[in-house]
Coordinates of N, CA and C in Angstrom, one line a residue:
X202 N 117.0 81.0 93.0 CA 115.8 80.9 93.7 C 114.7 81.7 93.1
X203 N 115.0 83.0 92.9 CA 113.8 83.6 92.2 C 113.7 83.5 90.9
X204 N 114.5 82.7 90.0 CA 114.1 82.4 88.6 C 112.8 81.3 89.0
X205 N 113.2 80.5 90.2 CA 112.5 79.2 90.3 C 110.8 80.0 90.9
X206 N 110.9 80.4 92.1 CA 109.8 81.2 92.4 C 109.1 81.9 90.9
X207 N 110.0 82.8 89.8 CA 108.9 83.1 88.8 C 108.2 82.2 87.8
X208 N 108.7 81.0 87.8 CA 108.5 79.9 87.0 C 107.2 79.8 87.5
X209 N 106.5 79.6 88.6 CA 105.5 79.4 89.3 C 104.5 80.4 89.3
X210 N 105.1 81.5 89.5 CA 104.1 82.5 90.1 C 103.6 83.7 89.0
X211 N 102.3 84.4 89.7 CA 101.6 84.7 88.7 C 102.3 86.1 88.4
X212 N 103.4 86.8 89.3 CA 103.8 88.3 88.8 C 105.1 87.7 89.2
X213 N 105.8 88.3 88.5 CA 107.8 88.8 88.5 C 108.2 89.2 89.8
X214 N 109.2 88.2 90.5 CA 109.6 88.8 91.3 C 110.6 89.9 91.3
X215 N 110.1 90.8 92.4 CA 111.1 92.3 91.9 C 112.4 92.6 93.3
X216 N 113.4 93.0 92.8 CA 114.8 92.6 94.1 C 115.0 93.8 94.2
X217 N 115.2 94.4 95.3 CA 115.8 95.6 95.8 C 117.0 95.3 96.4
X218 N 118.0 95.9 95.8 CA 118.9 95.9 97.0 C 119.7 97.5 97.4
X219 N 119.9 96.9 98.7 CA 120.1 98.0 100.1 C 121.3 98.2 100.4
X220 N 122.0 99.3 100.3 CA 123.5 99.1 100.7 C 123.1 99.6 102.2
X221 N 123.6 98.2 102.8 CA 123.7 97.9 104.2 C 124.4 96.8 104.7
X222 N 124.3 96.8 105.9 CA 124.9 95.8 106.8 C 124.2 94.5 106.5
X223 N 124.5 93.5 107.1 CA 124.0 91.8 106.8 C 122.5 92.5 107.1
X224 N 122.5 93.0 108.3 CA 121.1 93.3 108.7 C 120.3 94.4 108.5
X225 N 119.7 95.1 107.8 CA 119.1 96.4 106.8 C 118.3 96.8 108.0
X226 N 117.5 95.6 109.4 CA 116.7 96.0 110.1 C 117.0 97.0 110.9
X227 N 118.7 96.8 110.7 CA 119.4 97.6 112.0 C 120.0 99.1 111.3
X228 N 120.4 98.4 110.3 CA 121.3 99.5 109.6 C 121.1 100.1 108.6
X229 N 119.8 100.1 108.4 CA 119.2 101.3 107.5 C 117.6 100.8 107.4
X230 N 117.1 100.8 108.8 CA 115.3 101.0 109.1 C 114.7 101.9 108.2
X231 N 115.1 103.0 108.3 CA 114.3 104.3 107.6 C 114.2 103.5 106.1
X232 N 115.4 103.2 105.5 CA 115.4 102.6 103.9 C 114.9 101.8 103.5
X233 N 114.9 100.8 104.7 CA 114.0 99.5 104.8 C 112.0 99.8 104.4
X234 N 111.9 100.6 105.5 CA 110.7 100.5 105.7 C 110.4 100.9 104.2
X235 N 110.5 102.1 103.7 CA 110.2 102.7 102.6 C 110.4 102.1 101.1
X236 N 110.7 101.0 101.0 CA 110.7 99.9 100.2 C 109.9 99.0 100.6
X237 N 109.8 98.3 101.4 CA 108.6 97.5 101.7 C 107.1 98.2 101.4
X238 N 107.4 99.6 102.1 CA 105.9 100.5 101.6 C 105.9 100.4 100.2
X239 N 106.9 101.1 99.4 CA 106.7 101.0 97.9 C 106.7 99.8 97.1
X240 N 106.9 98.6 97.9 CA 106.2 97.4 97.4 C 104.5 97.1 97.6
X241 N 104.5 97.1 98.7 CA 102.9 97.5 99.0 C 102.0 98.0 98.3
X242 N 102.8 99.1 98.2 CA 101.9 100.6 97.5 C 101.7 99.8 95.6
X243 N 102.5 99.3 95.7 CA 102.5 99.1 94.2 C 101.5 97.3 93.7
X244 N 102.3 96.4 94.8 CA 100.6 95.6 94.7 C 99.5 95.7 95.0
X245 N 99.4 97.3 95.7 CA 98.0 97.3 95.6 C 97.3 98.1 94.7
X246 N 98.2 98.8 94.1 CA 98.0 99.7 92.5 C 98.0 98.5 91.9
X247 N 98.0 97.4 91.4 CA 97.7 96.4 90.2 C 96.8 95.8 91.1
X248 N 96.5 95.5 92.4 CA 95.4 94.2 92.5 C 93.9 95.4 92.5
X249 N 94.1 96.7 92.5 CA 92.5 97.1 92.5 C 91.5 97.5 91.2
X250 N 91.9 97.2 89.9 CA 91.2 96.9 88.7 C 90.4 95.4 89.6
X251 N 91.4 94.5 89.7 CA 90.7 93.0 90.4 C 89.5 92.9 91.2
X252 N 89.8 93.9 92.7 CA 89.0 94.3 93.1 C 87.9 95.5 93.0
X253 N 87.6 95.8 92.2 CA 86.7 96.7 92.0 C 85.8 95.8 91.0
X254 N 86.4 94.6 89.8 CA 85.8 94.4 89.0 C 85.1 93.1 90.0
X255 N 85.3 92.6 90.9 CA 84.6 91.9 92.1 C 83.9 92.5 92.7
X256 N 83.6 93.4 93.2 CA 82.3 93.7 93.8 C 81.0 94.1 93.0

């Protein structure tokens, strides 16, 4: 699925994985969250060249 998703799309998808339970929401929140942030944190370190050269 994510070879198919990168065929399409404009950046790489990037996979983290979590040693956890089926459910990471349950069994390791703290680790969860903090990957999701450092996804965040990191599309928005490449989208603000984009936005800055827009306004």
């Amino acid at each position: 699925m994510v070879r198919e998703i990168d065929a399409v799309s404009a950046r790489p998808t990037g996979v983290v994985e979590i040693d956890s339970s089926h459910s990471p929401f349950l069994s390791q929140p703290a680790t969860l969250a903090e990957v999701i942030e450092a996804a965040h944190t990191a599309l928005r370190a490449a989208d603000e060249p984009a936005r800055t050269a827009r306004v």
